[in-house]
């Protein structure tokens, strides 16, 4: 179709760069659309949970509401506080968004659909997401405002605490799969028992710790003390307005989707079907493997992401905000000991070749 | 100049510039942020050398954890720059001496009697051959670390553990004046602990 372009000498010379840019756009644009509709979904779901209707006036069932919000925020004035450090003030939201987006480079969507098959993919994701906290810290400091600084302090302490638990949970996955390549981690969960082959079962404590730490890392309710509008107004982004504020929100939702994607890759078998190799479903003689063979892997992957996104929204509608010292206690005194103990257990399980996850049958 | 060379010089220049800014900028927070940028450019250079494990770990450990704590402290402290600069003239000779020593050592190394030899070596030394795509730097490093260097590695780990225990022991003291809550007790509280229902007759209207 595009022969007249792909045949040119100029294209051939820069093919790698051009194709990579196109692949990046193919990931980025749907991601931002997904972010926009996550905000719509959030308002609808929380509305339903609180017996309200949610947005309904802009477009059919309020489906155009995210676009209306976006245009409103784009045309709003960006206010630079007079006492702020101008350069850092503008860079902060960019850092937050960049780190949220960069991690998508190694996320495998299907067996061969991944932008970059990095060997140390797991480490890369952990490193890139840990840079995101600088956006919050710099925003809080550059704003030159008490509330913003308090929010930044809380966020820094919280993220350092939960990153350790998160890292240890990933060590468990790494030991179980024997690889840091996200694609190979998914393939290590492939077996003949469908969803029982995934790591959520043998690594259940790590799975729970990972997802709860993920909620804390993205500063979402009930761990949103960095914003804490009832205590410190809006935390680190009090002074932000218009598009700079919107970029923070974009990053927060992109991070939510990212954590959901990572949790589904590491614990729920990524693009694998839950009926993989299940030829005799519940001993009823139904061949679910053949029945669901037509579903593309990506559909399963997106369905799993959706489950986690829904959990995020459910948490927000259900739980009251944690108190700051309780968050610290949970992170340091509960999660880290749990993960350390379970890493030992995983070690013994891998050594003992516990089936069906390890050993010859896996 | 190839793309890789361009990237190397770009990141190297950025690293030297940021390292200079770390020691010349007046504001301690900005200085810490420049140190972060130095680490990031260093990690980019390591990536160019195909040492991806070291590069990623540098970002993860130093940028993601150590410098966050550093900034945390620096932002809270009200550091007086003028007092820090007080000893500048006094220590200037020592500083010049150390700088001169290092500069002298480098010059000696580069322009020694063997300089001619070194120059030819540098000219004829080719970059190491690129590794195949399935080469895992992480695995290689792990293998060496847990076989050849297992004792140094474990001794380093024990030293770090001792440091952690010492740091906690130094700061851990229970102050009797602070009030704190015990969540276990809070959760397991019974109705009878908190509430007493008193039966009494209603008062007569006078």
PDB file of N, CA, C and O in Angstrom, chain A residues 12-57:
ATOM      1  N   UNK A  12      14.680   3.979   3.094  1.00  0.00           N
ATOM      2  CA  UNK A  12      15.519   2.816   3.389  1.00  0.00           C
ATOM      3  C   UNK A  12      16.649   3.170   4.330  1.00  0.00           C
ATOM      4  O   UNK A  12      17.010   2.402   5.220  1.00  0.00           O
ATOM      5  N   UNK A  13      17.202   4.375   4.148  1.00  0.00           N
ATOM      6  CA  UNK A  13      18.336   4.772   4.966  1.00  0.00           C
ATOM      7  C   UNK A  13      17.925   4.950   6.423  1.00  0.00           C
ATOM      8  O   UNK A  13      18.658   4.596   7.335  1.00  0.00           O
ATOM      9  N   UNK A  14      16.749   5.529   6.622  1.00  0.00           N
ATOM     10  CA  UNK A  14      16.316   5.826   7.992  1.00  0.00           C
ATOM     11  C   UNK A  14      15.191   4.902   8.457  1.00  0.00           C
ATOM     12  O   UNK A  14      14.417   5.268   9.322  1.00  0.00           O
ATOM     13  N   UNK A  15      15.122   3.702   7.864  1.00  0.00           N
ATOM     14  CA  UNK A  15      13.986   2.824   8.118  1.00  0.00           C
ATOM     15  C   UNK A  15      13.780   2.549   9.613  1.00  0.00           C
ATOM     16  O   UNK A  15      12.673   2.644  10.126  1.00  0.00           O
ATOM     17  N   UNK A  16      14.884   2.245  10.331  1.00  0.00           N
ATOM     18  CA  UNK A  16      14.769   1.893  11.744  1.00  0.00           C
ATOM     19  C   UNK A  16      14.100   3.024  12.524  1.00  0.00           C
ATOM     20  O   UNK A  16      13.178   2.807  13.301  1.00  0.00           O
ATOM     21  N   UNK A  17      14.586   4.250  12.251  1.00  0.00           N
ATOM     22  CA  UNK A  17      14.067   5.388  13.013  1.00  0.00           C
ATOM     23  C   UNK A  17      12.600   5.645  12.683  1.00  0.00           C
ATOM     24  O   UNK A  17      11.780   5.862  13.566  1.00  0.00           O
ATOM     25  N   UNK A  18      12.284   5.589  11.361  1.00  0.00           N
ATOM     26  CA  UNK A  18      10.908   5.881  10.952  1.00  0.00           C
ATOM     27  C   UNK A  18       9.957   4.834  11.507  1.00  0.00           C
ATOM     28  O   UNK A  18       8.929   5.151  12.115  1.00  0.00           O
ATOM     29  N   UNK A  19      10.322   3.548  11.368  1.00  0.00           N
ATOM     30  CA  UNK A  19       9.421   2.501  11.837  1.00  0.00           C
ATOM     31  C   UNK A  19       9.263   2.555  13.352  1.00  0.00           C
ATOM     32  O   UNK A  19       8.161   2.376  13.884  1.00  0.00           O
ATOM     33  N   UNK A  20      10.358   2.839  14.092  1.00  0.00           N
ATOM     34  CA  UNK A  20      10.253   2.919  15.546  1.00  0.00           C
ATOM     35  C   UNK A  20       9.306   4.044  15.951  1.00  0.00           C
ATOM     36  O   UNK A  20       8.465   3.873  16.841  1.00  0.00           O
ATOM     37  N   UNK A  21       9.445   5.190  15.245  1.00  0.00           N
ATOM     38  CA  UNK A  21       8.549   6.299  15.554  1.00  0.00           C
ATOM     39  C   UNK A  21       7.099   5.902  15.322  1.00  0.00           C
ATOM     40  O   UNK A  21       6.223   6.206  16.139  1.00  0.00           O
ATOM     41  N   UNK A  22       6.854   5.188  14.216  1.00  0.00           N
ATOM     42  CA  UNK A  22       5.475   4.773  13.922  1.00  0.00           C
ATOM     43  C   UNK A  22       4.975   3.816  15.002  1.00  0.00           C
ATOM     44  O   UNK A  22       3.857   3.962  15.519  1.00  0.00           O
ATOM     45  N   UNK A  23       5.840   2.849  15.410  1.00  0.00           N
ATOM     46  CA  UNK A  23       5.415   1.903  16.459  1.00  0.00           C
ATOM     47  C   UNK A  23       5.111   2.650  17.762  1.00  0.00           C
ATOM     48  O   UNK A  23       4.139   2.338  18.459  1.00  0.00           O
ATOM     49  N   UNK A  24       5.967   3.636  18.078  1.00  0.00           N
ATOM     50  CA  UNK A  24       5.748   4.399  19.311  1.00  0.00           C
ATOM     51  C   UNK A  24       4.388   5.080  19.259  1.00  0.00           C
ATOM     52  O   UNK A  24       3.616   5.032  20.221  1.00  0.00           O
ATOM     53  N   UNK A  25       4.077   5.674  18.079  1.00  0.00           N
ATOM     54  CA  UNK A  25       2.779   6.351  17.953  1.00  0.00           C
ATOM     55  C   UNK A  25       1.642   5.346  18.064  1.00  0.00           C
ATOM     56  O   UNK A  25       0.603   5.635  18.662  1.00  0.00           O
ATOM     57  N   UNK A  26       1.841   4.145  17.493  1.00  0.00           N
ATOM     58  CA  UNK A  26       0.796   3.119  17.546  1.00  0.00           C
ATOM     59  C   UNK A  26       0.502   2.730  18.999  1.00  0.00           C
ATOM     60  O   UNK A  26      -0.613   2.367  19.346  1.00  0.00           O
ATOM     61  N   UNK A  27       1.524   2.812  19.874  1.00  0.00           N
ATOM     62  CA  UNK A  27       1.280   2.526  21.289  1.00  0.00           C
ATOM     63  C   UNK A  27       0.735   3.757  22.007  1.00  0.00           C
ATOM     64  O   UNK A  27      -0.207   3.675  22.794  1.00  0.00           O
ATOM     65  N   UNK A  28       1.336   4.911  21.724  1.00  0.00           N
ATOM     66  CA  UNK A  28       1.026   6.131  22.484  1.00  0.00           C
ATOM     67  C   UNK A  28      -0.401   6.628  22.283  1.00  0.00           C
ATOM     68  O   UNK A  28      -1.078   6.986  23.241  1.00  0.00           O
ATOM     69  N   UNK A  29      -0.835   6.676  21.011  1.00  0.00           N
ATOM     70  CA  UNK A  29      -2.134   7.297  20.751  1.00  0.00           C
ATOM     71  C   UNK A  29      -3.267   6.508  21.406  1.00  0.00           C
ATOM     72  O   UNK A  29      -4.071   7.084  22.146  1.00  0.00           O
ATOM     73  N   UNK A  30      -3.316   5.158  21.228  1.00  0.00           N
ATOM     74  CA  UNK A  30      -4.351   4.417  21.964  1.00  0.00           C
ATOM     75  C   UNK A  30      -4.208   4.563  23.469  1.00  0.00           C
ATOM     76  O   UNK A  30      -5.209   4.601  24.191  1.00  0.00           O
ATOM     77  N   UNK A  31      -2.967   4.692  23.962  1.00  0.00           N
ATOM     78  CA  UNK A  31      -2.767   4.843  25.407  1.00  0.00           C
ATOM     79  C   UNK A  31      -3.439   6.124  25.901  1.00  0.00           C
ATOM     80  O   UNK A  31      -4.143   6.122  26.911  1.00  0.00           O
ATOM     81  N   UNK A  32      -3.228   7.215  25.158  1.00  0.00           N
ATOM     82  CA  UNK A  32      -3.821   8.473  25.612  1.00  0.00           C
ATOM     83  C   UNK A  32      -5.341   8.453  25.491  1.00  0.00           C
ATOM     84  O   UNK A  32      -6.039   9.018  26.329  1.00  0.00           O
ATOM     85  N   UNK A  33      -5.835   7.778  24.441  1.00  0.00           N
ATOM     86  CA  UNK A  33      -7.292   7.638  24.344  1.00  0.00           C
ATOM     87  C   UNK A  33      -7.803   6.818  25.525  1.00  0.00           C
ATOM     88  O   UNK A  33      -8.819   7.151  26.155  1.00  0.00           O
ATOM     89  N   UNK A  34      -7.061   5.750  25.861  1.00  0.00           N
ATOM     90  CA  UNK A  34      -7.456   4.921  27.003  1.00  0.00           C
ATOM     91  C   UNK A  34      -7.446   5.738  28.289  1.00  0.00           C
ATOM     92  O   UNK A  34      -8.339   5.602  29.138  1.00  0.00           O
ATOM     93  N   UNK A  35      -6.433   6.602  28.433  1.00  0.00           N
ATOM     94  CA  UNK A  35      -6.370   7.462  29.618  1.00  0.00           C
ATOM     95  C   UNK A  35      -7.610   8.348  29.689  1.00  0.00           C
ATOM     96  O   UNK A  35      -8.269   8.452  30.730  1.00  0.00           O
ATOM     97  N   UNK A  36      -7.961   8.938  28.533  1.00  0.00           N
ATOM     98  CA  UNK A  36      -9.130   9.822  28.507  1.00  0.00           C
ATOM     99  C   UNK A  36     -10.377   9.063  28.935  1.00  0.00           C
ATOM    100  O   UNK A  36     -11.167   9.544  29.763  1.00  0.00           O
ATOM    101  N   UNK A  37     -10.537   7.835  28.409  1.00  0.00           N
ATOM    102  CA  UNK A  37     -11.749   7.113  28.743  1.00  0.00           C
ATOM    103  C   UNK A  37     -11.682   6.448  30.116  1.00  0.00           C
ATOM    104  O   UNK A  37     -12.713   6.072  30.661  1.00  0.00           O
ATOM    105  N   UNK A  38     -10.467   6.328  30.685  1.00  0.00           N
ATOM    106  CA  UNK A  38     -10.405   5.865  32.079  1.00  0.00           C
ATOM    107  C   UNK A  38     -11.023   6.916  32.997  1.00  0.00           C
ATOM    108  O   UNK A  38     -11.704   6.567  33.975  1.00  0.00           O
ATOM    109  N   UNK A  39     -10.791   8.209  32.679  1.00  0.00           N
ATOM    110  CA  UNK A  39     -11.408   9.249  33.513  1.00  0.00           C
ATOM    111  C   UNK A  39     -12.933   9.176  33.401  1.00  0.00           C
ATOM    112  O   UNK A  39     -13.647   9.315  34.390  1.00  0.00           O
ATOM    113  N   UNK A  40     -13.440   8.907  32.190  1.00  0.00           N
ATOM    114  CA  UNK A  40     -14.886   8.783  31.984  1.00  0.00           C
ATOM    115  C   UNK A  40     -15.410   7.584  32.774  1.00  0.00           C
ATOM    116  O   UNK A  40     -16.409   7.667  33.503  1.00  0.00           O
ATOM    117  N   UNK A  41     -14.663   6.450  32.639  1.00  0.00           N
ATOM    118  CA  UNK A  41     -15.074   5.233  33.335  1.00  0.00           C
ATOM    119  C   UNK A  41     -15.082   5.453  34.846  1.00  0.00           C
ATOM    120  O   UNK A  41     -15.997   5.017  35.550  1.00  0.00           O
ATOM    121  N   UNK A  42     -14.052   6.154  35.327  1.00  0.00           N
ATOM    122  CA  UNK A  42     -13.960   6.397  36.757  1.00  0.00           C
ATOM    123  C   UNK A  42     -15.189   7.147  37.253  1.00  0.00           C
ATOM    124  O   UNK A  42     -15.806   6.780  38.260  1.00  0.00           O
ATOM    125  N   UNK A  43     -15.578   8.178  36.518  1.00  0.00           N
ATOM    126  CA  UNK A  43     -16.730   8.971  36.963  1.00  0.00           C
ATOM    127  C   UNK A  43     -18.016   8.171  36.882  1.00  0.00           C
ATOM    128  O   UNK A  43     -18.894   8.289  37.729  1.00  0.00           O
ATOM    129  N   UNK A  44     -18.119   7.329  35.842  1.00  0.00           N
ATOM    130  CA  UNK A  44     -19.323   6.507  35.702  1.00  0.00           C
ATOM    131  C   UNK A  44     -19.386   5.438  36.796  1.00  0.00           C
ATOM    132  O   UNK A  44     -20.417   5.247  37.440  1.00  0.00           O
ATOM    133  N   UNK A  45     -18.245   4.750  37.020  1.00  0.00           N
ATOM    134  CA  UNK A  45     -18.242   3.630  37.969  1.00  0.00           C
ATOM    135  C   UNK A  45     -18.471   4.143  39.386  1.00  0.00           C
ATOM    136  O   UNK A  45     -19.309   3.608  40.132  1.00  0.00           O
ATOM    137  N   UNK A  46     -17.723   5.193  39.756  1.00  0.00           N
ATOM    138  CA  UNK A  46     -17.882   5.703  41.116  1.00  0.00           C
ATOM    139  C   UNK A  46     -19.284   6.286  41.280  1.00  0.00           C
ATOM    140  O   UNK A  46     -19.909   6.131  42.333  1.00  0.00           O
ATOM    141  N   UNK A  47     -19.787   6.899  40.204  1.00  0.00           N
ATOM    142  CA  UNK A  47     -21.156   7.402  40.247  1.00  0.00           C
ATOM    143  C   UNK A  47     -22.144   6.275  40.531  1.00  0.00           C
ATOM    144  O   UNK A  47     -23.006   6.387  41.405  1.00  0.00           O
ATOM    145  N   UNK A  48     -21.983   5.172  39.828  1.00  0.00           N
ATOM    146  CA  UNK A  48     -22.902   4.048  40.025  1.00  0.00           C
ATOM    147  C   UNK A  48     -22.775   3.491  41.437  1.00  0.00           C
ATOM    148  O   UNK A  48     -23.779   3.142  42.071  1.00  0.00           O
ATOM    149  N   UNK A  49     -21.533   3.432  41.959  1.00  0.00           N
ATOM    150  CA  UNK A  49     -21.334   2.896  43.299  1.00  0.00           C
ATOM    151  C   UNK A  49     -21.942   3.808  44.359  1.00  0.00           C
ATOM    152  O   UNK A  49     -22.291   3.352  45.445  1.00  0.00           O
ATOM    153  N   UNK A  50     -22.016   5.090  44.047  1.00  0.00           N
ATOM    154  CA  UNK A  50     -22.577   6.028  45.013  1.00  0.00           C
ATOM    155  C   UNK A  50     -24.004   6.420  44.638  1.00  0.00           C
ATOM    156  O   UNK A  50     -24.496   7.456  45.079  1.00  0.00           O
ATOM    157  N   UNK A  51     -24.642   5.604  43.789  1.00  0.00           N
ATOM    158  CA  UNK A  51     -26.017   5.822  43.323  1.00  0.00           C
ATOM    159  C   UNK A  51     -26.179   7.230  42.745  1.00  0.00           C
ATOM    160  O   UNK A  51     -27.095   7.970  43.105  1.00  0.00           O
ATOM    161  N   UNK A  52     -25.232   7.608  41.877  1.00  0.00           N
ATOM    162  CA  UNK A  52     -25.377   8.821  41.090  1.00  0.00           C
ATOM    163  C   UNK A  52     -25.345   8.408  39.624  1.00  0.00           C
ATOM    164  O   UNK A  52     -25.207   7.217  39.313  1.00  0.00           O
ATOM    165  N   UNK A  53     -25.449   9.368  38.725  1.00  0.00           N
ATOM    166  CA  UNK A  53     -25.457   9.021  37.303  1.00  0.00           C
ATOM    167  C   UNK A  53     -24.084   9.233  36.665  1.00  0.00           C
ATOM    168  O   UNK A  53     -23.659   8.466  35.824  1.00  0.00           O
ATOM    169  N   UNK A  54     -23.388  10.269  37.092  1.00  0.00           N
ATOM    170  CA  UNK A  54     -22.112  10.570  36.455  1.00  0.00           C
ATOM    171  C   UNK A  54     -22.332  11.424  35.224  1.00  0.00           C
ATOM    172  O   UNK A  54     -23.446  11.874  34.957  1.00  0.00           O
ATOM    173  N   UNK A  55     -21.273  11.673  34.410  1.00  0.00           N
ATOM    174  CA  UNK A  55     -21.429  12.552  33.253  1.00  0.00           C
ATOM    175  C   UNK A  55     -22.419  11.961  32.245  1.00  0.00           C
ATOM    176  O   UNK A  55     -22.407  10.759  32.005  1.00  0.00           O
ATOM    177  N   UNK A  56     -23.304  12.806  31.678  1.00  0.00           N
ATOM    178  CA  UNK A  56     -24.276  12.278  30.724  1.00  0.00           C
ATOM    179  C   UNK A  56     -24.674  13.287  29.666  1.00  0.00           C
ATOM    180  O   UNK A  56     -25.357  12.939  28.707  1.00  0.00           O
ATOM    181  N   UNK A  57     -24.240  14.546  29.803  1.00  0.00           N
ATOM    182  CA  UNK A  57     -24.763  15.558  28.891  1.00  0.00           C
ATOM    183  C   UNK A  57     -23.949  15.734  27.622  1.00  0.00           C
ATOM    184  O   UNK A  57     -24.497  16.091  26.587  1.00  0.00           O
TER     185      UNK A  57
END
